Amino acid sequence: MSGNRGVVYLGAGKVEVQKIDYPKMQDPRGRKIEHGVILKVISTNICGSDQHMVRGRTTAKTGLVLGHEITGEVIEKGSDVEHLKIGDLVSVPFNVACGRCRSCKEQHTGVCLTVNPARAGGAYGYVDMGDWTGGQAEYVLVPYADFNLLKLPDRDRAMEKIRDLTCLSDILPTGYHGAVTAGVGPGSTVYIAGAGPVGLAAAASARLLGAAVVIIGDVNTVRLAHAKAQGFEIVDLSKDAPLHEQIAALLGEPEVDCAVDCVGFEARGHGHDGVKHEAPATVLNSLMGVVRVAGKIGIPGLYVTEDPGAADAAAKMGSLSIRFGLGWAKSHSFHTGQTPVMKYNRQLMQAIMWNRINIAEVVGVQVISLDQAPEGYGEFDAGVPKKFVIDPHKSFSAA
Ligand SMILES: NC(=O)c1ccc[n+]([C@@H]2O[C@H](COP(=O)([O-])OP(=O)(O)OC[C@H]3O[C@@H](n4cnc5c(N)ncnc54)[C@H](O)[C@@H]3O)[C@@H](O)[C@H]2O)c1
Ligand SMILES: [Zn+2]
Ligand SMILES: [Zn+2]
């Protein structure tokens, strides 16, 4: 048995690379399983969702091994695994799903009913998601492997595209899901809130879906400059001009067909003074303001049931001051929740392999070693226009 090392959450603002247990073929409840595989991790990305925990904005316990964005090589398999071979390269959807329950059968793998005793939905290395060990590590267990894993094309072709394929475990399907559920299609005008990796992935997805124009808004001017360099229109919400005016300056009208919230509950207010404070309902309210009547709003941005770090008592329980009457009056549709990655990852893999989408460049992939993970967390938190991809076994340089 080999050793293992992983990125461990040690309390607000602190992560460290530590020795951790090598994975066992058992679930977090201690039951032995035969449907799992153990992966040697080829790449594992740092996500904005991890930052909510690392900033101390969730009820995550210290000692949690982080990491839900995983690509790996099968090195051990249980006796019930029929379709995967030792040596296969696989992309891991961040959702842990059983493939057997009603949700999974209806393609809602983000809310599997059996992998988390506390609520619907499982994920690796994430608070409230069933205690599955995270994959920002050298090795990780994936249960229900035949169902969960997407086998990548042959090793050489996959390793040539690994910087792009690493985005299949979460942000590319998540951005795509945001765009699809916002109703993006040929000729759409689209507004995307948030120029982080998920916002950029949603923008690239909107382009893939045929949008006429894609506008990205943020309060971070460095990220906006990166978005602009990638060919998207931008609006700077740290300026006092309101969102609808900035959209009107670009489109000649103050509305868009579709909008995607790629920010979530840690949203900042708008304008020179607003940006100094968190205002968790800002994005949702502003999207209802700018989406045309009968339009759709995709909401991959994360909202929580408990936020110990929130400014007021209501927000501590996840209650926000949403102007729901406005959305109702405009017949808006809203789509929330964890992305069911499996619904999209195979098609998006093909889009990558056939050069239909250059996601690594759009999101600014930067490859780092496992030992550099704490610095990666720090820089990402400071708002650099990058997506940090950890390469625990130096597989990228070998390829
Ligand atoms: N639904 C899912 O399955 C899923 C999957 C992955 C990530 N997420 C969530 O998506 C969100 C984005 O992820 P990320 O990795 O890009 O995070 P990130 O933190 O890197 O990016 C968020 C961006 O939003 C910007 N922002 C803050 N207030 C804003 C405002 N009012 N208007 C516009 N922009 C504003 C920030 O400056 C930042 O650049 C997070 O909430 C993350 O948890 C959800
Ligand atoms: Zn993620
Ligand atoms: Zn299930």
CSV table of C-alpha atoms and ligand atoms in Angstrom, one decimal:
chain,number,residue,atom,x,y,z
A,1,MET,CA,0.0,0.0,0.0
A,2,SER,CA,1.3,3.5,-0.9
A,3,GLY,CA,1.1,6.5,1.3
A,4,ASN,CA,-1.1,9.5,0.4
A,5,ARG,CA,-1.0,13.3,0.8
A,6,GLY,CA,-3.8,15.8,0.4
A,7,VAL,CA,-4.9,19.4,1.0
A,8,VAL,CA,-6.6,19.7,4.4
A,9,TYR,CA,-8.8,22.5,5.7
A,10,LEU,CA,-7.6,23.7,9.0
A,11,GLY,CA,-10.0,26.6,9.8
A,12,ALA,CA,-10.8,30.0,8.2
A,13,GLY,CA,-8.1,31.0,5.8
A,14,LYS,CA,-5.9,28.0,6.4
A,15,VAL,CA,-5.1,24.9,4.3
A,16,GLU,CA,-2.1,22.7,4.4
A,17,VAL,CA,-0.8,19.7,2.5
A,18,GLN,CA,-0.6,16.8,5.0
A,19,LYS,CA,-0.2,13.0,5.1
A,20,ILE,CA,-3.7,11.4,4.8
A,21,ASP,CA,-4.9,7.8,4.7
A,22,TYR,CA,-4.6,5.9,1.4
A,23,PRO,CA,-8.2,5.3,0.2
A,24,LYS,CA,-10.0,2.1,1.4
A,25,MET,CA,-12.7,0.4,-0.6
A,26,GLN,CA,-15.4,1.5,1.8
A,27,ASP,CA,-18.0,4.3,2.0
A,28,PRO,CA,-17.9,7.1,4.6
A,29,ARG,CA,-20.3,5.0,6.7
A,30,GLY,CA,-17.6,2.3,6.9
A,31,ARG,CA,-19.4,-0.2,4.7
A,32,LYS,CA,-17.1,-2.2,2.4
A,33,ILE,CA,-17.9,-1.6,-1.3
A,34,GLU,CA,-17.1,-3.5,-4.5
A,35,HIS,CA,-18.4,-0.9,-6.9
A,36,GLY,CA,-15.6,1.6,-6.4
A,37,VAL,CA,-12.2,2.3,-7.9
A,38,ILE,CA,-9.1,3.9,-6.5
A,39,LEU,CA,-7.6,6.6,-8.8
A,40,LYS,CA,-4.1,8.0,-9.0
A,41,VAL,CA,-5.0,11.6,-9.3
A,42,ILE,CA,-3.8,13.1,-12.6
A,43,SER,CA,-5.2,16.6,-12.0
A,44,THR,CA,-7.5,18.2,-9.4
A,45,ASN,CA,-8.6,21.8,-9.5
A,46,ILE,CA,-9.2,24.5,-6.9
A,47,CYS,CA,-12.8,25.9,-7.2
A,48,GLY,CA,-14.7,29.0,-6.0
A,49,SER,CA,-16.9,26.5,-4.1
A,50,ASP,CA,-13.8,25.4,-2.1
A,51,GLN,CA,-13.2,29.1,-1.2
A,52,HIS,CA,-16.6,29.4,0.5
A,53,MET,CA,-15.4,26.8,3.0
A,54,VAL,CA,-11.8,28.1,3.2
A,55,ARG,CA,-13.1,31.6,3.9
A,56,GLY,CA,-15.0,30.1,6.9
A,57,ARG,CA,-18.3,30.8,5.3
A,58,THR,CA,-19.8,27.4,5.8
A,59,THR,CA,-20.1,24.8,8.6
A,60,ALA,CA,-17.2,22.8,7.2
A,61,LYS,CA,-15.2,21.0,10.0
A,62,THR,CA,-11.5,21.3,10.3
A,63,GLY,CA,-9.6,18.2,9.0
A,64,LEU,CA,-11.7,18.0,5.9
A,65,VAL,CA,-9.6,16.8,2.9
A,66,LEU,CA,-10.7,19.2,0.1
A,67,GLY,CA,-11.2,18.7,-3.7
A,68,HIS,CA,-14.1,17.8,-5.8
A,69,GLU,CA,-12.7,18.5,-9.3
A,70,ILE,CA,-10.8,15.3,-10.2
A,71,THR,CA,-9.3,13.6,-13.2
A,72,GLY,CA,-7.4,10.3,-12.6
A,73,GLU,CA,-6.1,6.9,-13.7
A,74,VAL,CA,-7.8,3.7,-12.4
A,75,ILE,CA,-5.2,1.8,-10.4
A,76,GLU,CA,-7.5,-0.5,-8.3
A,77,LYS,CA,-11.0,-1.7,-8.8
A,78,GLY,CA,-13.7,-3.6,-6.9
A,79,SER,CA,-15.1,-6.9,-8.1
A,80,ASP,CA,-18.4,-5.2,-9.2
A,81,VAL,CA,-16.7,-2.8,-11.6
A,82,GLU,CA,-17.4,-4.2,-15.1
A,83,HIS,CA,-16.7,-1.5,-17.6
A,84,LEU,CA,-13.4,0.1,-16.5
A,85,LYS,CA,-9.9,-1.3,-16.7
A,86,ILE,CA,-6.8,-0.6,-14.7
A,87,GLY,CA,-4.9,2.2,-16.6
A,88,ASP,CA,-8.0,3.9,-17.9
A,89,LEU,CA,-8.0,7.7,-17.7
A,90,VAL,CA,-11.3,9.1,-16.3
A,91,SER,CA,-13.0,12.3,-15.6
A,92,VAL,CA,-14.8,12.3,-12.3
A,93,PRO,CA,-18.1,14.3,-12.1
A,94,PHE,CA,-17.9,16.2,-8.8
A,95,ASN,CA,-21.3,14.8,-7.9
A,96,VAL,CA,-21.2,11.4,-6.0
A,97,ALA,CA,-24.2,9.6,-7.4
A,98,CYS,CA,-25.5,6.0,-7.0
A,99,GLY,CA,-27.1,5.5,-10.4
A,100,ARG,CA,-29.9,3.5,-8.7
A,101,CYS,CA,-32.2,6.0,-7.0
A,102,ARG,CA,-35.1,8.0,-8.5
A,103,SER,CA,-33.0,11.2,-8.8
A,104,CYS,CA,-30.2,9.4,-10.6
A,105,LYS,CA,-32.6,7.6,-12.9
A,106,GLU,CA,-34.1,10.9,-13.9
A,107,GLN,CA,-30.6,12.4,-14.6
A,108,HIS,CA,-30.7,14.6,-11.4
A,109,THR,CA,-27.3,13.3,-10.2
A,110,GLY,CA,-26.7,16.5,-8.3
A,111,VAL,CA,-29.3,15.4,-5.8
A,112,CYS,CA,-28.8,11.6,-5.5
A,113,LEU,CA,-30.9,10.3,-2.7
A,114,THR,CA,-28.6,7.6,-1.2
A,115,VAL,CA,-25.0,8.8,-1.0
A,116,ASN,CA,-25.6,11.4,1.8
A,117,PRO,CA,-27.6,10.5,4.9
A,118,ALA,CA,-28.1,14.2,5.8
A,119,ARG,CA,-29.7,15.5,2.6
A,120,ALA,CA,-29.9,14.9,-1.2
A,121,GLY,CA,-26.7,15.2,-3.1
A,122,GLY,CA,-23.1,14.0,-2.6
A,123,ALA,CA,-19.7,15.4,-3.5
A,124,TYR,CA,-16.0,14.7,-2.7
A,125,GLY,CA,-14.4,16.9,-0.1
A,126,TYR,CA,-17.3,19.1,0.6
A,127,VAL,CA,-19.3,20.3,3.6
A,128,ASP,CA,-22.8,18.7,4.0
A,129,MET,CA,-22.2,16.4,1.0
A,130,GLY,CA,-21.9,13.0,2.6
A,131,ASP,CA,-18.3,13.0,4.0
A,132,TRP,CA,-16.7,11.6,0.8
A,133,THR,CA,-12.9,12.2,1.0
A,134,GLY,CA,-11.7,15.0,-1.3
A,135,GLY,CA,-9.4,14.5,-4.3
A,136,GLN,CA,-6.9,17.3,-3.9
A,137,ALA,CA,-4.6,14.4,-3.1
A,138,GLU,CA,-2.4,11.8,-4.6
A,139,TYR,CA,-5.1,9.1,-4.5
A,140,VAL,CA,-8.8,9.1,-4.1
A,141,LEU,CA,-11.8,6.6,-4.0
A,142,VAL,CA,-14.6,6.9,-6.4
A,143,PRO,CA,-17.7,4.8,-5.6
A,144,TYR,CA,-20.3,3.5,-8.2
A,145,ALA,CA,-17.4,3.8,-10.6
A,146,ASP,CA,-19.2,2.4,-13.7
A,147,PHE,CA,-21.9,4.9,-13.3
A,148,ASN,CA,-20.0,8.0,-12.2
A,149,LEU,CA,-16.8,7.9,-14.4
A,150,LEU,CA,-16.4,9.2,-17.9
A,151,LYS,CA,-13.6,7.4,-19.7
A,152,LEU,CA,-11.3,9.7,-21.6
A,153,PRO,CA,-10.0,8.8,-25.1
A,154,ASP,CA,-6.7,7.1,-25.4
A,155,ARG,CA,-3.9,8.3,-23.1
A,156,ASP,CA,-1.8,10.3,-25.6
A,157,ARG,CA,-4.7,12.2,-27.0
A,158,ALA,CA,-6.1,12.8,-23.6
A,159,MET,CA,-2.8,14.1,-22.1
A,160,GLU,CA,-2.4,16.5,-25.1
A,161,LYS,CA,-5.7,18.1,-24.0
A,162,ILE,CA,-5.5,17.5,-20.3
A,163,ARG,CA,-5.5,21.2,-19.4
A,164,ASP,CA,-8.9,21.4,-21.0
A,165,LEU,CA,-10.2,18.0,-20.0
A,166,THR,CA,-9.6,18.8,-16.3
A,167,CYS,CA,-12.4,21.4,-16.6
A,168,LEU,CA,-14.9,18.6,-17.3
A,169,SER,CA,-15.2,17.5,-13.6
A,170,ASP,CA,-17.1,20.7,-12.8
A,171,ILE,CA,-16.7,24.2,-14.2
A,172,LEU,CA,-17.3,23.5,-17.9
A,173,PRO,CA,-20.5,21.5,-17.3
A,174,THR,CA,-21.5,24.0,-14.7
A,175,GLY,CA,-21.1,27.0,-17.0
A,176,TYR,CA,-22.8,25.0,-19.7
A,177,HIS,CA,-25.7,24.0,-17.5
A,178,GLY,CA,-26.0,27.7,-16.4
A,179,ALA,CA,-26.2,28.8,-20.1
A,180,VAL,CA,-28.6,26.0,-21.1
A,181,THR,CA,-31.0,26.6,-18.1
A,182,ALA,CA,-30.9,30.3,-19.0
A,183,GLY,CA,-32.3,29.4,-22.4
A,184,VAL,CA,-29.2,30.4,-24.4
A,185,GLY,CA,-29.5,29.6,-28.1
A,186,PRO,CA,-28.5,30.9,-31.5
A,187,GLY,CA,-28.7,34.7,-31.5
A,188,SER,CA,-29.3,35.2,-27.8
A,189,THR,CA,-28.1,38.2,-25.9
A,190,VAL,CA,-26.6,37.0,-22.6
A,191,TYR,CA,-25.5,38.6,-19.4
A,192,ILE,CA,-23.2,36.6,-17.1
A,193,ALA,CA,-22.6,37.8,-13.5
A,194,GLY,CA,-19.1,36.9,-12.3
A,195,ALA,CA,-15.9,36.7,-14.2
A,196,GLY,CA,-14.4,33.8,-12.2
A,197,PRO,CA,-13.8,30.4,-13.8
A,198,VAL,CA,-17.5,29.5,-13.7
A,199,GLY,CA,-18.5,32.8,-15.3
A,200,LEU,CA,-15.9,32.4,-18.0
A,201,ALA,CA,-17.0,28.8,-18.6
A,202,ALA,CA,-20.6,30.0,-18.9
A,203,ALA,CA,-19.5,32.6,-21.4
A,204,ALA,CA,-17.5,30.1,-23.5
A,205,SER,CA,-20.6,27.8,-23.3
A,206,ALA,CA,-22.9,30.6,-24.4
A,207,ARG,CA,-20.6,31.1,-27.4
A,208,LEU,CA,-20.7,27.4,-28.2
A,209,LEU,CA,-24.5,27.5,-28.0
A,210,GLY,CA,-24.6,30.3,-30.6
A,211,ALA,CA,-25.2,33.4,-28.5
A,212,ALA,CA,-25.0,36.7,-30.5
A,213,VAL,CA,-23.4,38.6,-27.7
A,214,VAL,CA,-22.0,37.6,-24.3
A,215,ILE,CA,-21.6,40.3,-21.6
A,216,ILE,CA,-19.7,39.5,-18.4
A,217,GLY,CA,-20.0,41.6,-15.3
A,218,ASP,CA,-17.8,41.7,-12.2
A,219,VAL,CA,-16.4,44.1,-9.6
A,220,ASN,CA,-12.9,42.8,-10.2
A,221,THR,CA,-11.3,44.8,-13.0
A,222,VAL,CA,-8.3,42.4,-13.5
A,223,ARG,CA,-10.7,39.6,-14.1
A,224,LEU,CA,-12.8,41.8,-16.4
A,225,ALA,CA,-9.7,42.7,-18.5
A,226,HIS,CA,-9.0,39.0,-18.9
A,227,ALA,CA,-12.6,38.4,-20.0
A,228,LYS,CA,-12.3,41.2,-22.5
A,229,ALA,CA,-9.1,39.7,-23.9
A,230,GLN,CA,-11.0,36.5,-24.4
A,231,GLY,CA,-13.4,38.3,-26.7
A,232,PHE,CA,-16.4,38.9,-24.4
A,233,GLU,CA,-18.1,42.2,-23.7
A,234,ILE,CA,-17.8,43.5,-20.1
A,235,VAL,CA,-19.5,45.6,-17.6
A,236,ASP,CA,-17.7,47.0,-14.6
A,237,LEU,CA,-20.0,46.9,-11.6
A,238,SER,CA,-17.5,48.7,-9.3
A,239,LYS,CA,-18.5,51.9,-11.3
A,240,ASP,CA,-21.6,53.8,-10.3
A,241,ALA,CA,-23.4,53.4,-13.6
A,242,PRO,CA,-26.1,50.8,-13.0
A,243,LEU,CA,-26.1,47.4,-14.7
A,244,HIS,CA,-29.0,48.2,-17.0
A,245,GLU,CA,-27.4,51.4,-18.2
A,246,GLN,CA,-24.1,49.6,-19.0
A,247,ILE,CA,-26.0,46.9,-20.9
A,248,ALA,CA,-28.0,49.6,-22.8
A,249,ALA,CA,-24.7,51.3,-23.8
A,250,LEU,CA,-23.6,48.0,-25.4
A,251,LEU,CA,-26.8,46.6,-26.8
A,252,GLY,CA,-28.9,49.8,-27.4
A,253,GLU,CA,-31.5,48.4,-24.9
A,254,PRO,CA,-31.4,47.8,-21.2
A,255,GLU,CA,-32.3,44.1,-21.3
A,256,VAL,CA,-30.9,40.8,-22.3
A,257,ASP,CA,-32.6,37.5,-23.3
A,258,CYS,CA,-30.8,35.3,-20.8
A,259,ALA,CA,-28.8,35.7,-17.7
A,260,VAL,CA,-26.5,33.4,-15.5
A,261,ASP,CA,-25.6,34.0,-11.9
A,262,CYS,CA,-22.0,32.8,-11.5
A,263,VAL,CA,-21.4,34.6,-8.2
A,264,GLY,CA,-23.6,33.1,-5.5
A,265,PHE,CA,-24.2,34.2,-1.9
A,266,GLU,CA,-20.8,36.1,-1.3
A,267,ALA,CA,-21.9,38.7,-3.9
A,268,ARG,CA,-20.7,42.3,-3.5
A,269,GLY,CA,-22.9,45.3,-3.8
A,270,HIS,CA,-22.7,47.5,-7.0
A,271,GLY,CA,-21.1,50.9,-7.4
A,272,HIS,CA,-18.2,52.7,-5.8
A,273,ASP,CA,-19.5,52.4,-2.3
A,274,GLY,CA,-21.6,49.2,-2.7
A,275,VAL,CA,-18.6,47.1,-3.7
A,276,LYS,CA,-17.0,47.6,-0.3
A,277,HIS,CA,-19.7,45.4,1.3
A,278,GLU,CA,-21.3,42.0,0.7
A,279,ALA,CA,-24.9,42.2,-0.5
A,280,PRO,CA,-25.9,38.6,-1.0
A,281,ALA,CA,-29.2,39.3,-3.0
A,282,THR,CA,-27.5,41.8,-5.4
A,283,VAL,CA,-27.0,39.5,-8.3
A,284,LEU,CA,-30.4,37.8,-8.2
A,285,ASN,CA,-32.2,41.1,-7.9
A,286,SER,CA,-30.1,42.7,-10.7
A,287,LEU,CA,-30.7,39.7,-13.0
A,288,MET,CA,-34.5,40.0,-12.5
A,289,GLY,CA,-34.0,43.7,-13.4
A,290,VAL,CA,-32.2,43.1,-16.8
A,291,VAL,CA,-33.7,39.9,-18.1
A,292,ARG,CA,-36.6,40.4,-20.6
A,293,VAL,CA,-40.1,39.3,-19.7
A,294,ALA,CA,-40.6,35.5,-19.9
A,295,GLY,CA,-36.8,35.1,-19.9
A,296,LYS,CA,-34.8,32.5,-17.9
A,297,ILE,CA,-32.2,32.9,-15.2
A,298,GLY,CA,-29.6,30.1,-14.6
A,299,ILE,CA,-28.2,30.1,-11.1
A,300,PRO,CA,-25.2,27.9,-10.7
A,301,GLY,CA,-23.8,30.4,-8.2
A,302,LEU,CA,-24.0,28.8,-4.8
A,303,TYR,CA,-26.5,29.7,-2.0
A,304,VAL,CA,-26.3,28.1,1.4
A,305,THR,CA,-28.7,27.0,4.1
A,306,GLU,CA,-26.4,28.2,6.8
A,307,ASP,CA,-23.8,31.0,6.6
A,308,PRO,CA,-22.1,31.6,9.9
A,309,GLY,CA,-20.1,34.5,8.5
A,310,ALA,CA,-23.1,36.4,7.2
A,311,ALA,CA,-23.7,40.0,8.2
A,312,ASP,CA,-27.3,39.7,9.4
A,313,ALA,CA,-29.4,37.1,11.3
A,314,ALA,CA,-31.6,36.3,8.3
A,315,ALA,CA,-28.6,35.7,5.9
A,316,LYS,CA,-27.0,33.4,8.6
A,317,MET,CA,-30.0,31.0,7.8
A,318,GLY,CA,-29.7,31.6,4.0
A,319,SER,CA,-32.7,34.0,3.9
A,320,LEU,CA,-32.0,36.8,1.5
A,321,SER,CA,-34.0,39.9,0.5
A,322,ILE,CA,-35.0,38.8,-2.9
A,323,ARG,CA,-37.4,41.0,-4.9
A,324,PHE,CA,-39.3,37.9,-6.0
A,325,GLY,CA,-42.3,39.9,-7.0
A,326,LEU,CA,-40.3,41.5,-9.8
A,327,GLY,CA,-39.4,38.1,-11.3
A,328,TRP,CA,-42.9,36.9,-10.9
A,329,ALA,CA,-44.4,39.9,-12.6
A,330,LYS,CA,-42.0,39.3,-15.5
A,331,SER,CA,-42.8,35.6,-15.8
A,332,HIS,CA,-39.2,34.7,-15.2
A,333,SER,CA,-38.0,31.1,-14.8
A,334,PHE,CA,-35.2,30.3,-12.3
A,335,HIS,CA,-33.0,27.2,-12.3
A,336,THR,CA,-30.9,26.5,-9.2
A,337,GLY,CA,-28.8,23.7,-7.7
A,338,GLN,CA,-25.7,21.6,-8.1
A,339,THR,CA,-24.9,20.8,-11.7
A,340,PRO,CA,-25.7,17.3,-12.8
A,341,VAL,CA,-22.3,17.0,-14.5
A,342,MET,CA,-23.0,13.7,-16.2
A,343,LYS,CA,-25.8,15.2,-18.3
A,344,TYR,CA,-23.2,17.2,-20.3
A,345,ASN,CA,-19.6,15.9,-19.8
A,346,ARG,CA,-19.4,13.4,-22.7
A,347,GLN,CA,-20.6,16.0,-25.2
A,348,LEU,CA,-18.3,18.7,-23.8
A,349,MET,CA,-15.4,16.2,-23.9
A,350,GLN,CA,-16.1,15.8,-27.7
A,351,ALA,CA,-16.2,19.6,-28.1
A,352,ILE,CA,-12.8,19.8,-26.5
A,353,MET,CA,-11.3,16.9,-28.5
A,354,TRP,CA,-12.5,18.5,-31.8
A,355,ASN,CA,-11.4,22.0,-30.9
A,356,ARG,CA,-14.8,23.5,-30.6
A,357,ILE,CA,-14.0,25.1,-27.2
A,358,ASN,CA,-10.7,26.3,-25.8
A,359,ILE,CA,-11.8,26.3,-22.2
A,360,ALA,CA,-8.3,26.1,-20.6
A,361,GLU,CA,-7.3,29.4,-22.3
A,362,VAL,CA,-10.6,31.1,-21.5
A,363,VAL,CA,-10.4,30.3,-17.8
A,364,GLY,CA,-6.6,30.9,-17.5
A,365,VAL,CA,-5.6,27.4,-16.4
A,366,GLN,CA,-2.3,27.5,-14.4
A,367,VAL,CA,-0.8,24.2,-13.4
A,368,ILE,CA,0.8,23.9,-9.9
A,369,SER,CA,2.2,21.1,-7.7
A,370,LEU,CA,0.4,19.7,-4.7
A,371,ASP,CA,2.8,21.5,-2.4
A,372,GLN,CA,1.9,24.8,-4.1
A,373,ALA,CA,-1.8,24.3,-3.3
A,374,PRO,CA,-1.9,26.7,-0.3
A,375,GLU,CA,-0.4,29.5,-2.4
A,376,GLY,CA,-2.9,28.6,-5.2
A,377,TYR,CA,-5.7,29.0,-2.6
A,378,GLY,CA,-4.3,32.4,-1.5
A,379,GLU,CA,-3.9,33.8,-5.0
A,380,PHE,CA,-7.3,32.6,-6.2
A,381,ASP,CA,-8.9,34.2,-3.1
A,382,ALA,CA,-7.2,37.4,-4.0
A,383,GLY,CA,-9.0,37.3,-7.3
A,384,VAL,CA,-6.4,36.6,-10.0
A,385,PRO,CA,-7.8,35.7,-13.4
A,386,LYS,CA,-6.7,32.1,-13.2
A,387,LYS,CA,-7.9,28.5,-12.6
A,388,PHE,CA,-5.4,26.6,-10.5
A,389,VAL,CA,-5.0,23.0,-11.5
A,390,ILE,CA,-3.0,20.8,-9.1
A,391,ASP,CA,-0.7,18.1,-10.7
A,392,PRO,CA,0.1,15.8,-7.8
A,393,HIS,CA,2.2,13.3,-9.7
A,394,LYS,CA,3.9,15.7,-12.2
A,395,SER,CA,1.8,14.0,-14.9
A,396,PHE,CA,1.6,17.2,-17.0
A,397,SER,CA,5.3,17.6,-17.4
A,398,ALA,CA,5.7,13.9,-18.2
A,399,ALA,CA,3.1,14.1,-21.0
B,1,LIG,N1,-23.9,24.9,-9.1
B,1,LIG,C1,-22.8,24.2,-9.1
B,1,LIG,O1,-22.8,23.0,-9.3
B,1,LIG,C2,-21.5,24.9,-9.0
B,1,LIG,C3,-20.3,24.3,-9.4
B,1,LIG,C4,-19.1,25.1,-9.3
B,1,LIG,C5,-19.2,26.4,-8.7
B,1,LIG,N2,-20.3,26.8,-8.3
B,1,LIG,C6,-20.4,28.2,-7.7
B,1,LIG,O2,-20.3,29.1,-8.8
B,1,LIG,C7,-19.8,30.4,-8.2
B,1,LIG,C8,-18.6,30.9,-9.0
B,1,LIG,O3,-17.5,30.0,-8.9
B,1,LIG,P1,-16.1,30.5,-9.3
B,1,LIG,O4,-15.1,29.4,-9.2
B,1,LIG,O5,-16.1,31.2,-10.6
B,1,LIG,O6,-15.9,31.5,-8.1
B,1,LIG,P2,-15.0,32.9,-7.9
B,1,LIG,O7,-15.2,33.2,-6.5
B,1,LIG,O8,-13.7,32.7,-8.5
B,1,LIG,O9,-15.8,34.0,-8.8
B,1,LIG,C9,-16.9,34.7,-8.4
B,1,LIG,C10,-16.7,36.1,-9.0
B,1,LIG,O10,-17.9,36.9,-8.7
B,1,LIG,C11,-17.5,38.3,-8.6
B,1,LIG,N3,-18.5,39.1,-8.0
B,1,LIG,C12,-18.8,39.4,-6.7
B,1,LIG,N4,-19.9,40.1,-6.6
B,1,LIG,C13,-20.4,40.3,-7.9
B,1,LIG,C14,-21.5,41.0,-8.4
B,1,LIG,N5,-22.3,41.6,-7.6
B,1,LIG,N6,-21.7,41.0,-9.7
B,1,LIG,C15,-20.8,40.3,-10.6
B,1,LIG,N7,-19.7,39.7,-10.1
B,1,LIG,C16,-19.5,39.7,-8.8
B,1,LIG,C17,-16.2,38.1,-7.8
B,1,LIG,O11,-15.4,39.3,-7.9
B,1,LIG,C18,-15.5,36.9,-8.5
B,1,LIG,O12,-14.7,37.3,-9.6
B,1,LIG,C19,-19.5,30.1,-6.7
B,1,LIG,O13,-20.5,30.5,-5.9
B,1,LIG,C20,-19.3,28.6,-6.7
B,1,LIG,O14,-19.6,28.0,-5.5
B,1,LIG,C21,-21.5,26.1,-8.4
B,2,ZN,ZN,-15.9,23.1,-8.3
B,3,ZN,ZN,-28.7,8.1,-6.7
